[in-house]
Coordinates of C-alpha atoms in Angstrom, one line a residue:
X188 CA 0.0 0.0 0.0
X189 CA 1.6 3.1 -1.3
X190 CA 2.6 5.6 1.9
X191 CA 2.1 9.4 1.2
X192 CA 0.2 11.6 -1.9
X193 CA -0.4 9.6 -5.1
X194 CA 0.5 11.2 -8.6
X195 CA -2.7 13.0 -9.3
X196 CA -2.5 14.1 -5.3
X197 CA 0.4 15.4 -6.1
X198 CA 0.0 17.1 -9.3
X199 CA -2.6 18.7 -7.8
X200 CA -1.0 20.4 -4.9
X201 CA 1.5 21.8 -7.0
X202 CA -0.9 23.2 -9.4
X203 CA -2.7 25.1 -6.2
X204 CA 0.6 25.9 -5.2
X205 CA 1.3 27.3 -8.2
X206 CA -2.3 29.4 -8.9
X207 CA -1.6 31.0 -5.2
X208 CA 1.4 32.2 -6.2
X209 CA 0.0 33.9 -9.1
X210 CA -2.9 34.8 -7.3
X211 CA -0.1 36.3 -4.9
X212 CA 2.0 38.0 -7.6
X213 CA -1.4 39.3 -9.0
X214 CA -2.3 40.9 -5.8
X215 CA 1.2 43.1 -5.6
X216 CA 1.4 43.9 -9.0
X217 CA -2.6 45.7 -8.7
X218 CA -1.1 47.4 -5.6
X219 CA 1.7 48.7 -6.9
X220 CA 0.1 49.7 -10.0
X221 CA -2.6 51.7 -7.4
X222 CA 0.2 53.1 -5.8
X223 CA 2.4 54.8 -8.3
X224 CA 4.5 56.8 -5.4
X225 CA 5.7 54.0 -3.6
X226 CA 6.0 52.4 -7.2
X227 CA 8.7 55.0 -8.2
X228 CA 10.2 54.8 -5.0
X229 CA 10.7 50.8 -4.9
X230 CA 12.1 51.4 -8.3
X231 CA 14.4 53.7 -7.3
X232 CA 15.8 51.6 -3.9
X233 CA 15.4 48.2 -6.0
X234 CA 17.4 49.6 -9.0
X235 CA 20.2 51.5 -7.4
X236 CA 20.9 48.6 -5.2
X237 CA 21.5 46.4 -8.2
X238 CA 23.4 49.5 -10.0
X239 CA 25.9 49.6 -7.4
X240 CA 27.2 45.8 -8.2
X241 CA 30.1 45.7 -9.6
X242 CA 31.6 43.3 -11.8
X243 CA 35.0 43.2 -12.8
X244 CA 35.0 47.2 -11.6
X245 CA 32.0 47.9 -13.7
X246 CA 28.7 48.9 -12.5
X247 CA 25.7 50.5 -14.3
X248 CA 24.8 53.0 -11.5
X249 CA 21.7 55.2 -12.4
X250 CA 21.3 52.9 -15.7
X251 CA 20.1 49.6 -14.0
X252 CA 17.2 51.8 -12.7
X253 CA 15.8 51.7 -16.4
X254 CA 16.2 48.1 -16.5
X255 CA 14.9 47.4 -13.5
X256 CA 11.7 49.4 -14.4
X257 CA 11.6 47.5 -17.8
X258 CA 11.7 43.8 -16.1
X259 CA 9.5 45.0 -13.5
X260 CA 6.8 45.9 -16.4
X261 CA 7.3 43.4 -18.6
X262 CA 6.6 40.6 -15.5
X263 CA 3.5 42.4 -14.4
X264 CA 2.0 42.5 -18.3
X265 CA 2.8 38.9 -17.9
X266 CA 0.4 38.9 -15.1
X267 CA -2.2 41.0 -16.9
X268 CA -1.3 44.3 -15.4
X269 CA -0.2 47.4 -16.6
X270 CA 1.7 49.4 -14.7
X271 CA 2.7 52.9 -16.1
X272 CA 4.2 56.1 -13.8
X273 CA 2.4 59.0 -14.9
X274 CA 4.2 61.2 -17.9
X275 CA 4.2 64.3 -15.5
X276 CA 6.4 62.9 -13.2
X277 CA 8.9 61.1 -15.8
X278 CA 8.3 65.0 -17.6
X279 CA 9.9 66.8 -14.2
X280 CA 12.7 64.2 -13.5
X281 CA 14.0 65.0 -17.2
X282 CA 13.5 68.9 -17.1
X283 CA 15.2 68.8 -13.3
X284 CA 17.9 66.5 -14.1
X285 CA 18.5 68.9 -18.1
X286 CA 18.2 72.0 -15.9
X287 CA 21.0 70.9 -13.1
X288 CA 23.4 69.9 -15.8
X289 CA 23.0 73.0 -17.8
X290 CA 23.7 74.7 -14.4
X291 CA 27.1 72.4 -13.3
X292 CA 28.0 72.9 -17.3
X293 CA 27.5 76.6 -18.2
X294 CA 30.6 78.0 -17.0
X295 CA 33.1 75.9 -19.3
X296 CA 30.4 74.9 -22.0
X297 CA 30.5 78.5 -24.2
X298 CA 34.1 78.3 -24.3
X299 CA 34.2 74.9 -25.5
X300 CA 32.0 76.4 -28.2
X301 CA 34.9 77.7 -30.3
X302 CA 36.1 74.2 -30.8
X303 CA 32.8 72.5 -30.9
X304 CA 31.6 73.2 -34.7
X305 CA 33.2 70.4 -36.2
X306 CA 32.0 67.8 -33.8
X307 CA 28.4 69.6 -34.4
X308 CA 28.6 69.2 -38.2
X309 CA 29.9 65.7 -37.8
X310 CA 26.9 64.5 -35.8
X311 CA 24.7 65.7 -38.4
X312 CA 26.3 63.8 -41.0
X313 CA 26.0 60.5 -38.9
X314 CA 22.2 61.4 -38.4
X315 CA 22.0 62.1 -41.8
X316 CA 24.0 58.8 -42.8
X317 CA 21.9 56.2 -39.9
X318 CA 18.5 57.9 -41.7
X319 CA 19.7 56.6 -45.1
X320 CA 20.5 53.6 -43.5
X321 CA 17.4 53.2 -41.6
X322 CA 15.2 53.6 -45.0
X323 CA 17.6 51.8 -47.5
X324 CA 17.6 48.5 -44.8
X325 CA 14.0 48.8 -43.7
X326 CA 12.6 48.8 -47.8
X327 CA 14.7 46.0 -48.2
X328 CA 13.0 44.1 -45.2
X329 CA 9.8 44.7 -46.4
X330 CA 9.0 47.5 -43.1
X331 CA 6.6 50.6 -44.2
X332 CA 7.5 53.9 -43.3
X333 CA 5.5 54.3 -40.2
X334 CA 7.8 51.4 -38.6
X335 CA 10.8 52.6 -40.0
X336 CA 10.7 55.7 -38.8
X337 CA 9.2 54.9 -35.4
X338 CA 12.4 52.1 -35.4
X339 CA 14.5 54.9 -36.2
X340 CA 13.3 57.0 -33.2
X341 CA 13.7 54.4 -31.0
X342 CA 17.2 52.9 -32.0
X343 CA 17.9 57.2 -30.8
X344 CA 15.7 56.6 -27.9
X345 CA 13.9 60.1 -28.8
X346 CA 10.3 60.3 -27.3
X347 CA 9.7 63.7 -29.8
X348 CA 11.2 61.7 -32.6
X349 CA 8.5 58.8 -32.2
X350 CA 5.9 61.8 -32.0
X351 CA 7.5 63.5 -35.5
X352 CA 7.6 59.8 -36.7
X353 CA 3.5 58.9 -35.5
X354 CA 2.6 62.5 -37.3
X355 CA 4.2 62.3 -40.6
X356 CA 3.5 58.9 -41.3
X357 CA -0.3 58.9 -40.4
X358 CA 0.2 55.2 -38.4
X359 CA 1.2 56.4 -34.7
X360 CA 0.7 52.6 -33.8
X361 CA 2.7 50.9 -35.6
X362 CA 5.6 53.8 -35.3
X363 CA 5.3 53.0 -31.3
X364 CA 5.8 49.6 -32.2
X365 CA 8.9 50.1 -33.7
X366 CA 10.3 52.6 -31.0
X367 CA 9.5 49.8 -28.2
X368 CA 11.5 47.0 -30.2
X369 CA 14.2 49.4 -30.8
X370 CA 14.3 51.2 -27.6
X371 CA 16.2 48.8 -25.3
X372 CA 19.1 47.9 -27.7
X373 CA 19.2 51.9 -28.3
X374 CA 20.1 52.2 -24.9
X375 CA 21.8 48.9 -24.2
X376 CA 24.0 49.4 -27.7
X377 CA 25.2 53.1 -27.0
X378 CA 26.1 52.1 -23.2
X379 CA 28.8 49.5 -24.9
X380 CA 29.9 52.8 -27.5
X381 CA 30.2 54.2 -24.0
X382 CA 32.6 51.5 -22.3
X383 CA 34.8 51.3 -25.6
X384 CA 35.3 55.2 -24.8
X385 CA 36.2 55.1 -21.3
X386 CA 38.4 52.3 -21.9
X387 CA 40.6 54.2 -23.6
X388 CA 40.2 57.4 -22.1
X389 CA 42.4 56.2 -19.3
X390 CA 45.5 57.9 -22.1
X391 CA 43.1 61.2 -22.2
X392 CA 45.3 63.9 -23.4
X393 CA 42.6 66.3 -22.4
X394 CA 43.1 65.7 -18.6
X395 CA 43.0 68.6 -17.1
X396 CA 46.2 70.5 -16.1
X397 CA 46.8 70.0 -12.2
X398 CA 46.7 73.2 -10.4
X399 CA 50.4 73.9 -8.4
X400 CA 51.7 76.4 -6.5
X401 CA 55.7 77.5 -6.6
X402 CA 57.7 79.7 -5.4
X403 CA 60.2 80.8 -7.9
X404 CA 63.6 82.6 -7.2
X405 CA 64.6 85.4 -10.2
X406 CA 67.5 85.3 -11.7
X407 CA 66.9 88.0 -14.5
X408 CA 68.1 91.2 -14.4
X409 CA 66.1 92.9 -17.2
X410 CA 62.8 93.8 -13.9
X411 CA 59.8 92.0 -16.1
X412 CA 56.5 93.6 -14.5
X413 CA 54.2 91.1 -13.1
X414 CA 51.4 92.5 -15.2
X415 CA 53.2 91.5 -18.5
X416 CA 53.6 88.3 -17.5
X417 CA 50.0 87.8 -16.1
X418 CA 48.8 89.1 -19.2
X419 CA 51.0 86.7 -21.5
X420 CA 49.4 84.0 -19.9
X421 CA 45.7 84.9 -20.6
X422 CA 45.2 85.8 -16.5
X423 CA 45.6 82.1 -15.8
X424 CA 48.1 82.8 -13.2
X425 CA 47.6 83.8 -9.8
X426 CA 50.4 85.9 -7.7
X427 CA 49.5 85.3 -3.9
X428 CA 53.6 86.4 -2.5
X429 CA 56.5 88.4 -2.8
X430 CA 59.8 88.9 -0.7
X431 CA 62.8 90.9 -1.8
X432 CA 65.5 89.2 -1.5
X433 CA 66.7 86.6 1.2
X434 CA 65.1 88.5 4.0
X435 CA 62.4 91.2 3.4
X436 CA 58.9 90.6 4.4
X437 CA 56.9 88.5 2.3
X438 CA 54.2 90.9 0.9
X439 CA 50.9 90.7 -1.7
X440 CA 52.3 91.4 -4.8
X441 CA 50.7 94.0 -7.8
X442 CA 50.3 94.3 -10.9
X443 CA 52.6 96.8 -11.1
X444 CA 55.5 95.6 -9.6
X445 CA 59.1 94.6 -11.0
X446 CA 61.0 91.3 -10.2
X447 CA 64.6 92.0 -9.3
X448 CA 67.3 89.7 -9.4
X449 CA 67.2 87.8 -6.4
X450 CA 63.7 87.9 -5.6
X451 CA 61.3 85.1 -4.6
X452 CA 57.6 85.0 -5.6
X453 CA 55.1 82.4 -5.4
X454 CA 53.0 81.7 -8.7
X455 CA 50.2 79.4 -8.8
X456 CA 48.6 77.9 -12.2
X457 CA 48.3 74.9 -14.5
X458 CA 51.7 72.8 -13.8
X459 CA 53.0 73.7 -17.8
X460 CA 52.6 77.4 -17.4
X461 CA 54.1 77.6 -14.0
X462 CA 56.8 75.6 -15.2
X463 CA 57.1 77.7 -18.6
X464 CA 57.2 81.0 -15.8
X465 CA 60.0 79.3 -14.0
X466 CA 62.0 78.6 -17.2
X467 CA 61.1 82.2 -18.2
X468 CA 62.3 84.1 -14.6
X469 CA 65.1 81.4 -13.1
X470 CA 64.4 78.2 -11.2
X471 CA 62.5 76.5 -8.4
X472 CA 62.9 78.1 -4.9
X473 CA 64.2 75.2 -2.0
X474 CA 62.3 77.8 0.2
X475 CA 58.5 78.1 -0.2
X476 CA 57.1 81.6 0.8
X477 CA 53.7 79.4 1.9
X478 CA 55.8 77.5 4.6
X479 CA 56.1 81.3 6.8
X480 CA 53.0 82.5 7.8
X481 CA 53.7 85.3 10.3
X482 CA 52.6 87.6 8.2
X483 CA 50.5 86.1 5.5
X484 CA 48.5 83.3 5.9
X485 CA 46.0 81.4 3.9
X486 CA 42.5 79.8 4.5
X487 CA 40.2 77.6 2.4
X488 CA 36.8 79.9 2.8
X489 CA 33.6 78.6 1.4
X490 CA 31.5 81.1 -0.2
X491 CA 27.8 80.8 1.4
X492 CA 27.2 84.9 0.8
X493 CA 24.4 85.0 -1.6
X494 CA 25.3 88.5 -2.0
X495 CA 28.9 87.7 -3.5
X496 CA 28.0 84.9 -5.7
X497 CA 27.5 85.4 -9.0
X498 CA 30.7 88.2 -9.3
X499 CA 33.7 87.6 -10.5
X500 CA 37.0 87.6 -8.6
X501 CA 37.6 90.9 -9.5
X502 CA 34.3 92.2 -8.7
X503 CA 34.6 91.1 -4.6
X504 CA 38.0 93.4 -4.8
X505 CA 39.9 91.2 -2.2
X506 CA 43.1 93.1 -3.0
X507 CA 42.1 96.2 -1.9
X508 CA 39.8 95.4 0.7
X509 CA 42.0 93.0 3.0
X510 CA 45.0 92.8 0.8
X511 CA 44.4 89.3 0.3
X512 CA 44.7 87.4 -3.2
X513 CA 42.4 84.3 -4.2
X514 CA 45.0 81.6 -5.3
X515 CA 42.2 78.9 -6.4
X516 CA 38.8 78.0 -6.2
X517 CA 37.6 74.5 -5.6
X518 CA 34.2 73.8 -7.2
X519 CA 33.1 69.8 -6.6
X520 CA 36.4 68.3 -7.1
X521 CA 37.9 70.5 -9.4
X522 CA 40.4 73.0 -8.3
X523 CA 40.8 75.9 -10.8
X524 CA 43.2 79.0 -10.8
X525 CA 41.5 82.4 -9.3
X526 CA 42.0 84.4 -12.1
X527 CA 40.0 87.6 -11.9
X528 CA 37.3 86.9 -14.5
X529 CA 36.3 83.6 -12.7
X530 CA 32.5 83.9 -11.9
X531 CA 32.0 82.4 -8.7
X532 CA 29.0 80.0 -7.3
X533 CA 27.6 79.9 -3.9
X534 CA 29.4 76.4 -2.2
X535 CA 33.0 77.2 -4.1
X536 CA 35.7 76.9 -1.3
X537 CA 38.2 79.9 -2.1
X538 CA 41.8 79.3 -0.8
X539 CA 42.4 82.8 0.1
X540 CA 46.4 84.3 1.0
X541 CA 45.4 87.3 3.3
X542 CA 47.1 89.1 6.4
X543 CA 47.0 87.2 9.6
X544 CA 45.0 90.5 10.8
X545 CA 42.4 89.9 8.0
X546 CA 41.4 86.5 7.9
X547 CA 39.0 86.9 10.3
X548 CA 37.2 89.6 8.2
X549 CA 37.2 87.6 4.9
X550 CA 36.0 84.8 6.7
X551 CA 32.9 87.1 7.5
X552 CA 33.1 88.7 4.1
X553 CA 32.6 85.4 2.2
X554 CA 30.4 83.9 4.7
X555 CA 32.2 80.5 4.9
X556 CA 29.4 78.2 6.3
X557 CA 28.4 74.8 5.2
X558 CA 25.3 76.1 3.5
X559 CA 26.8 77.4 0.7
X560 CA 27.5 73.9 -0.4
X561 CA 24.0 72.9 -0.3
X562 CA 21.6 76.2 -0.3
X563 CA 18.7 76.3 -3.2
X564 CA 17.9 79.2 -4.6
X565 CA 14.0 79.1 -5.3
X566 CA 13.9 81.4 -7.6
X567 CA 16.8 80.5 -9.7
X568 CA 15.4 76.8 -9.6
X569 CA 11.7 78.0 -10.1
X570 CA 12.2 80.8 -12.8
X571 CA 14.9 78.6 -14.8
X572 CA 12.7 75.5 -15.1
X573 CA 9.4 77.5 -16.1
X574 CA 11.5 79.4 -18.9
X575 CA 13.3 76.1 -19.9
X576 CA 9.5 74.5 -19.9
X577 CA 8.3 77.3 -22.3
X578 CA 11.2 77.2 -24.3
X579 CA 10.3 73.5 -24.7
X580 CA 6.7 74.3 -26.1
X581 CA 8.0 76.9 -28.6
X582 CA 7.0 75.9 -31.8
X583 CA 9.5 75.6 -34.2
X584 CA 8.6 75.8 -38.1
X585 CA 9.6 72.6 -39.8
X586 CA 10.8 72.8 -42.7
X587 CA 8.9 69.6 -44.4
X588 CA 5.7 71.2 -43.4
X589 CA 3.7 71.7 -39.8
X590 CA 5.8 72.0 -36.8
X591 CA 7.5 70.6 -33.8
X592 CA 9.3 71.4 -30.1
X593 CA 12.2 71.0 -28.6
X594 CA 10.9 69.7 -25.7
X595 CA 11.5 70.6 -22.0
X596 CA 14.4 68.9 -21.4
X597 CA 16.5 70.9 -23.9
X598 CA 15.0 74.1 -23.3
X599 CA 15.7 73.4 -19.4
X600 CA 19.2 72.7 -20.6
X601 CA 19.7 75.8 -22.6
X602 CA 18.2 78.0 -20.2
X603 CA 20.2 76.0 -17.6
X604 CA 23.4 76.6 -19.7
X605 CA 22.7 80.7 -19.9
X606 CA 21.7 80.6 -15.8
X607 CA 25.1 78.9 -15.3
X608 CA 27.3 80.9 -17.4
X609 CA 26.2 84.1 -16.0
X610 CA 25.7 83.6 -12.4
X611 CA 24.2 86.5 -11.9
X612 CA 20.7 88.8 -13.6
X613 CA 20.8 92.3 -11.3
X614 CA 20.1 91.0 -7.6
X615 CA 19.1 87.2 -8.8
X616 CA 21.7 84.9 -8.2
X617 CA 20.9 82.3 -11.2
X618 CA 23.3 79.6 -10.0
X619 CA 23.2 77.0 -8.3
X620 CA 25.6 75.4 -5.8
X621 CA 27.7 72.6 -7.5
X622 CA 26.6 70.4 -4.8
X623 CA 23.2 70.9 -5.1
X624 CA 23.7 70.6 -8.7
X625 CA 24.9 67.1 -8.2
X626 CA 21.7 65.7 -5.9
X627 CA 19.1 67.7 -8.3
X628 CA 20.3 66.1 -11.4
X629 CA 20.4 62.4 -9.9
X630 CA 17.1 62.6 -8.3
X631 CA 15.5 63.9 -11.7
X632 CA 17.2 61.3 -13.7
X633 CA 16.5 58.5 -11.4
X634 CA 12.7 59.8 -11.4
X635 CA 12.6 59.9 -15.1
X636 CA 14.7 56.8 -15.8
X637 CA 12.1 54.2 -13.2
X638 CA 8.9 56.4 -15.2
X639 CA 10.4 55.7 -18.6
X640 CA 11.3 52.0 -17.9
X641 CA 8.1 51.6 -16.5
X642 CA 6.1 53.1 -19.4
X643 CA 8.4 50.6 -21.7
X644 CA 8.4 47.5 -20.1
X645 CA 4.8 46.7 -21.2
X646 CA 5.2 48.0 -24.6
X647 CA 8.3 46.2 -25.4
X648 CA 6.4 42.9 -24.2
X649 CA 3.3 43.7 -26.9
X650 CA 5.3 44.5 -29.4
X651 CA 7.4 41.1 -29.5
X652 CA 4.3 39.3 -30.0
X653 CA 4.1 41.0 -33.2
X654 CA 5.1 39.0 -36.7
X655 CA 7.5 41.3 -37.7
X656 CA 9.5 41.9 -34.5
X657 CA 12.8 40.6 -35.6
X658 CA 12.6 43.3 -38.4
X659 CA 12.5 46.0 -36.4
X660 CA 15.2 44.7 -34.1
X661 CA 17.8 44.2 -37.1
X662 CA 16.9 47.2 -38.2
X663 CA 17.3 49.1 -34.6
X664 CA 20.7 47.9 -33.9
X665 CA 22.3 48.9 -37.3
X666 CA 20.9 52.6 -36.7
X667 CA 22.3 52.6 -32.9
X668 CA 25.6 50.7 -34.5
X669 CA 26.0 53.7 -37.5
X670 CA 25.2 56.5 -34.8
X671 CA 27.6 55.0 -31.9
X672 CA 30.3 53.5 -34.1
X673 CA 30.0 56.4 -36.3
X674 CA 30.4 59.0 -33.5
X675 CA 33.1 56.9 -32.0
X676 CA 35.6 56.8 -34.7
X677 CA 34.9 60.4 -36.0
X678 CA 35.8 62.2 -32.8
X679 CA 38.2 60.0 -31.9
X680 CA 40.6 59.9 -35.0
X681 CA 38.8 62.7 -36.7
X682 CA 38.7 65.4 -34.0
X683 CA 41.4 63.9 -31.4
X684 CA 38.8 63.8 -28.8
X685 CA 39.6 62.3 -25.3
X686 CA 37.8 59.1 -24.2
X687 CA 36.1 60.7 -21.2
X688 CA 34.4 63.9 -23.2
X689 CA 33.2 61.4 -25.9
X690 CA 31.6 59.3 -23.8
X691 CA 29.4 61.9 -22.3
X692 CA 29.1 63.1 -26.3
X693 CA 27.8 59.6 -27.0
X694 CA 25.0 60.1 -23.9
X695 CA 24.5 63.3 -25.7
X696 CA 23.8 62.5 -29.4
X697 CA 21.7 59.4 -27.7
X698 CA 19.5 62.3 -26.0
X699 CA 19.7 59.3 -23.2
X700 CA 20.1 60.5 -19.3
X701 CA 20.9 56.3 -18.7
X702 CA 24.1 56.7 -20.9
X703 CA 25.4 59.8 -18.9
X704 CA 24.8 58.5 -15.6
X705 CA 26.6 55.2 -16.6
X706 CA 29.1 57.6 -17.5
X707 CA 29.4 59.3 -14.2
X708 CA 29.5 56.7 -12.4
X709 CA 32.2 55.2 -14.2
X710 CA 34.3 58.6 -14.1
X711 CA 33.0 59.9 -10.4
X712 CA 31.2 62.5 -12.4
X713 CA 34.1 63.5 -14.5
X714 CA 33.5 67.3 -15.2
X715 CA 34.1 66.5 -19.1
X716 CA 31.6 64.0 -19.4
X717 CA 29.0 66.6 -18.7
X718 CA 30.4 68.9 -20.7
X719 CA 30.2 66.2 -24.0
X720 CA 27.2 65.7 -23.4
X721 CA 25.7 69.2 -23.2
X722 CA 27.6 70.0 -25.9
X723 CA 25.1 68.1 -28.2
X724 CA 22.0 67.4 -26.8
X725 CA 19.9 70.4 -28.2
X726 CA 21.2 69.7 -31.5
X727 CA 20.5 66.3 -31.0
X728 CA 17.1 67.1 -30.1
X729 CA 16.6 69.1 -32.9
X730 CA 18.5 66.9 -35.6
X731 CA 16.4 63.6 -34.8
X732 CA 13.4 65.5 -34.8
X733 CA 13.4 66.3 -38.3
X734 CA 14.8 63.0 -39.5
X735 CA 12.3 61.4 -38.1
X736 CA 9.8 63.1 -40.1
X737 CA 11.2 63.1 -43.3
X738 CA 11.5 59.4 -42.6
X739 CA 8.3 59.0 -42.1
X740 CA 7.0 60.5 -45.0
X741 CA 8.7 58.3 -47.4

């Protein structure tokens, strides 16, 4: 006599098993989808916790908050359930996250403009060149122009390029087809452009220039004026000391002054010039001027005056208020030369040579609390989005007939750009603290990363079940492959651009927030990664825009 559950028995307890479970799993997934704020924050604490494993040193950070999302939608349409966070929020994540970069950006971005034209032009000869490919290829599969185009869109992962795409081709359904099947590998595809250009950005030739500081004994005996030599170094040097001879006081130096034979001064600036100064005026000192400090001293101050920020250097008149010099400015984890047309930000930390007597009153004068790292200006943050948002909805006449925005996430960046690079509008201080820069920009692109992953997940599972699916995958990757390779070899052999600046380029031309943050966190937010990035993006924006509708019209 058989002991225990027969066959059937048995069969049958697993298949209760197995419908409570589902029942289960159906239960959480209606819950969540009830609750969309606990939704975006599970997301959020579920993702990061897998974007923080590393292997082999590599990590996705930000970017395995998108894939998260995607699983987590694709399992619950499994289950019957749609889950979708609401465009809104997905809408303010992007415009906060575009804004905060803009901010962090502005003040290096417009001089990188004067070398940026080529790399401009470039891109929109490999827009042009992945459009020909996208409707040469897709013809020859047999795809109509409402699915090439919407592929095309989503190979770019551009949300107003599916729009253009849905418009121009009459057949918005089968264009969102297209852009879900495309969408991941867009992403997925360009994050591996990405890893190829960090790898070898370890030889970057673009590093930045280490700041130093050196004190330099003359040996000419022509008296070169300090101002000449300022001058003949664009104001990238900073002069914080001064001693004639072996045993005169050290004192601020001037413009005006003459180096004798003999004398030691301190110069601080990128390691080549100072070393071209010292070839220039003599050699290295074996006695710093910055190792005595009975007279002069020097403090690292961080700026947390609302009042000051915004000015330049020059404009808070140090020298003749305390006789004090600003040497550097440390902004995030940058250090940077003081030179006089430096605009500063609330939360720089100035590293200010002043009289023992004065330190106190510069201290006071600057403000120097803790704040000034994280304060938010309202009204810089509230005015700067709402102009970025309206600068979005501007429309813009397209040339192939009707027209079509930019969006808010690069008018948020453009306005962002401007807020940065000024600092200042009369008594508005349109910065932003590089610190609070930093935690504005995550939290927006983690809140629109978990809404857009979300949103996809479902999609993506409907549109495999399609015939034709395998089409518009082929057809995806070889636009995201002629974009990223494209891109990858043009401004790396073409334009000599470093690894780290192209990779946040890539993110850029992608118009995709996942690819920078991988970036970041790859780099430890690497000022140049930002900077490639914003560098593009609007004419990204723009550029797939239109290609996208002239695709679709075929």
């Amino acid at each position: 006599m058989p002991i225990g559950p027969s066959l059937t028995q048995k069969c049958k307890i697993k298949s209760g098993v197995g419908q409570f479970e589902r029942v289960g799993m159906l239960t959480v997934f209606e819950f969540l989808a009830e609750n969309t704020v606990l939704l975006l924050f599970l997301l959020l604490g579920v993702g990061m916790a897998f974007g923080h494993i590393a292997v082999k040193k590599i990590s996705l950070g930000a970017a395995a908050v998108l894939f998260s999302a995607i699983a987590l939608g694709a399992v619950a349409y499994s289950y019957g359930v749609e889950m979708t966070i609401s465009k809104e929020l997905g809408t303010l994540g992007l415009a906060l996250f575009a804004f905060a970069i803009g901010i962090s950006s502005g003040p290096n971005f417009f001089s990188s403009l004067k070398t940026a034209g080529g790399p401009i032009l470039a891109l929109i000869g490999i827009f042009i060149l992945a459009s020909g490919v996208a409707v040469g290829l897709g013809k020859l599969l047999g795809m109509n122009a409402a699915q090439i185009a919407g592929t095309f869109a989503g190979a770019l992962t551009n949300t107003p390029a599916l729009e253009a795409a849905g418009s121009a081709s009459g057949d918005l359904a089968d264009a969102t087809v297209g852009y879900s099947i495309a969408y991941l590998f867009g992403v997925i595809g360009m994050i591996i452009m990405a890893t190829l250009a960090l790898n070898y950005g370890k030889n970057d030739t673009d590093v930045p220039a280490p700041i130093v500081s050196k004190t330099i004994r003359v040996e000419r005996e022509d008296h070169p004026r300090i101002g000449d030599i300022f001058q003949r170094y664009d104001e990238r040097l900073a002069f914080p000391r001064l001693r004639r001879g072996e045993t005169g006081p050290i004192t601020r130096p001037n413009m005006s002054d003459v180096l004798d034979q003999g004398d030691l001064v301190t110069i601080v600036g990128a390691l080549a010039s100072v070393e071209s100064v010292i070839h220039e005026l003599g050699h290295p000192s074996s006695h710093p001027l910055q190792s005595d400090r009975s007279y002069l001293d020097y403090r690292r101050i961080t700026l947390s005056d609302a009042s000051k920020a915004g000015k330049t250097i020059a404009e808070l008149n140090m020298g003749d208020r305390f006789g004090a010099t600003v040497s550097r400015v440390r902004r995030g984890d940058v250090d940077m030369v003081g030179y006089p047309d430096l605009v500063l930000q609330l939360g720089d930390r100035l590293r200010v040579v002043a009289p023992i007597s004065q330190i106190k009153e510069v201290n006071k004068y600057l403000g120097d609390s803790t704040r000034g790292l994280t304060s938010l200006s309202p009204v810089a943050l509230g005015l700067g989005m709402a102009l970025g948002i309206l600068l979005g909805m501007v429309p813009i006449l397209n040339p192939m007939g009707g027209h079509f925005t930019i969006g808010s996430a690069a008018g948020t960046l453009i306005v962002g750009l401007l807020f940065g690079r000024v600092g200042r509008i009369g008594p508005i201080v349109t910065a932003i603290p590089y610190t609070t820069c930093q935690v504005l920009s995550e939290f927006g692109l983690l809140v629109f990363l978990a809404q857009a992953g979300m949103n996809a997940g479902g999609s993506i599972t409907k549109a495999f079940t399609g015939g034709d699916w395998w089409k518009m995958l082929i057809l995806g990757a070889a636009i995201t492959l002629t974009v990223g390779v494209g891109l990858f070899v043009t401004m790396r052999w073409g334009f000599k651009m470093g690894g780290t600046k192209l990779a946040g380029l890539l993110g850029g031309a992608q118009t995709q927030p996942a690819v920078l943050a991988y970036a970041n966190s790859r780099t430890s937010v690497d000022a140049r990664v930002a900077l490639g990035y914003a560098m593009v993006y609007p004419v990204a924006m723009v550029g797939k825009i239109l290609c996208a509708k002239i695709i679709g019209m075929f």
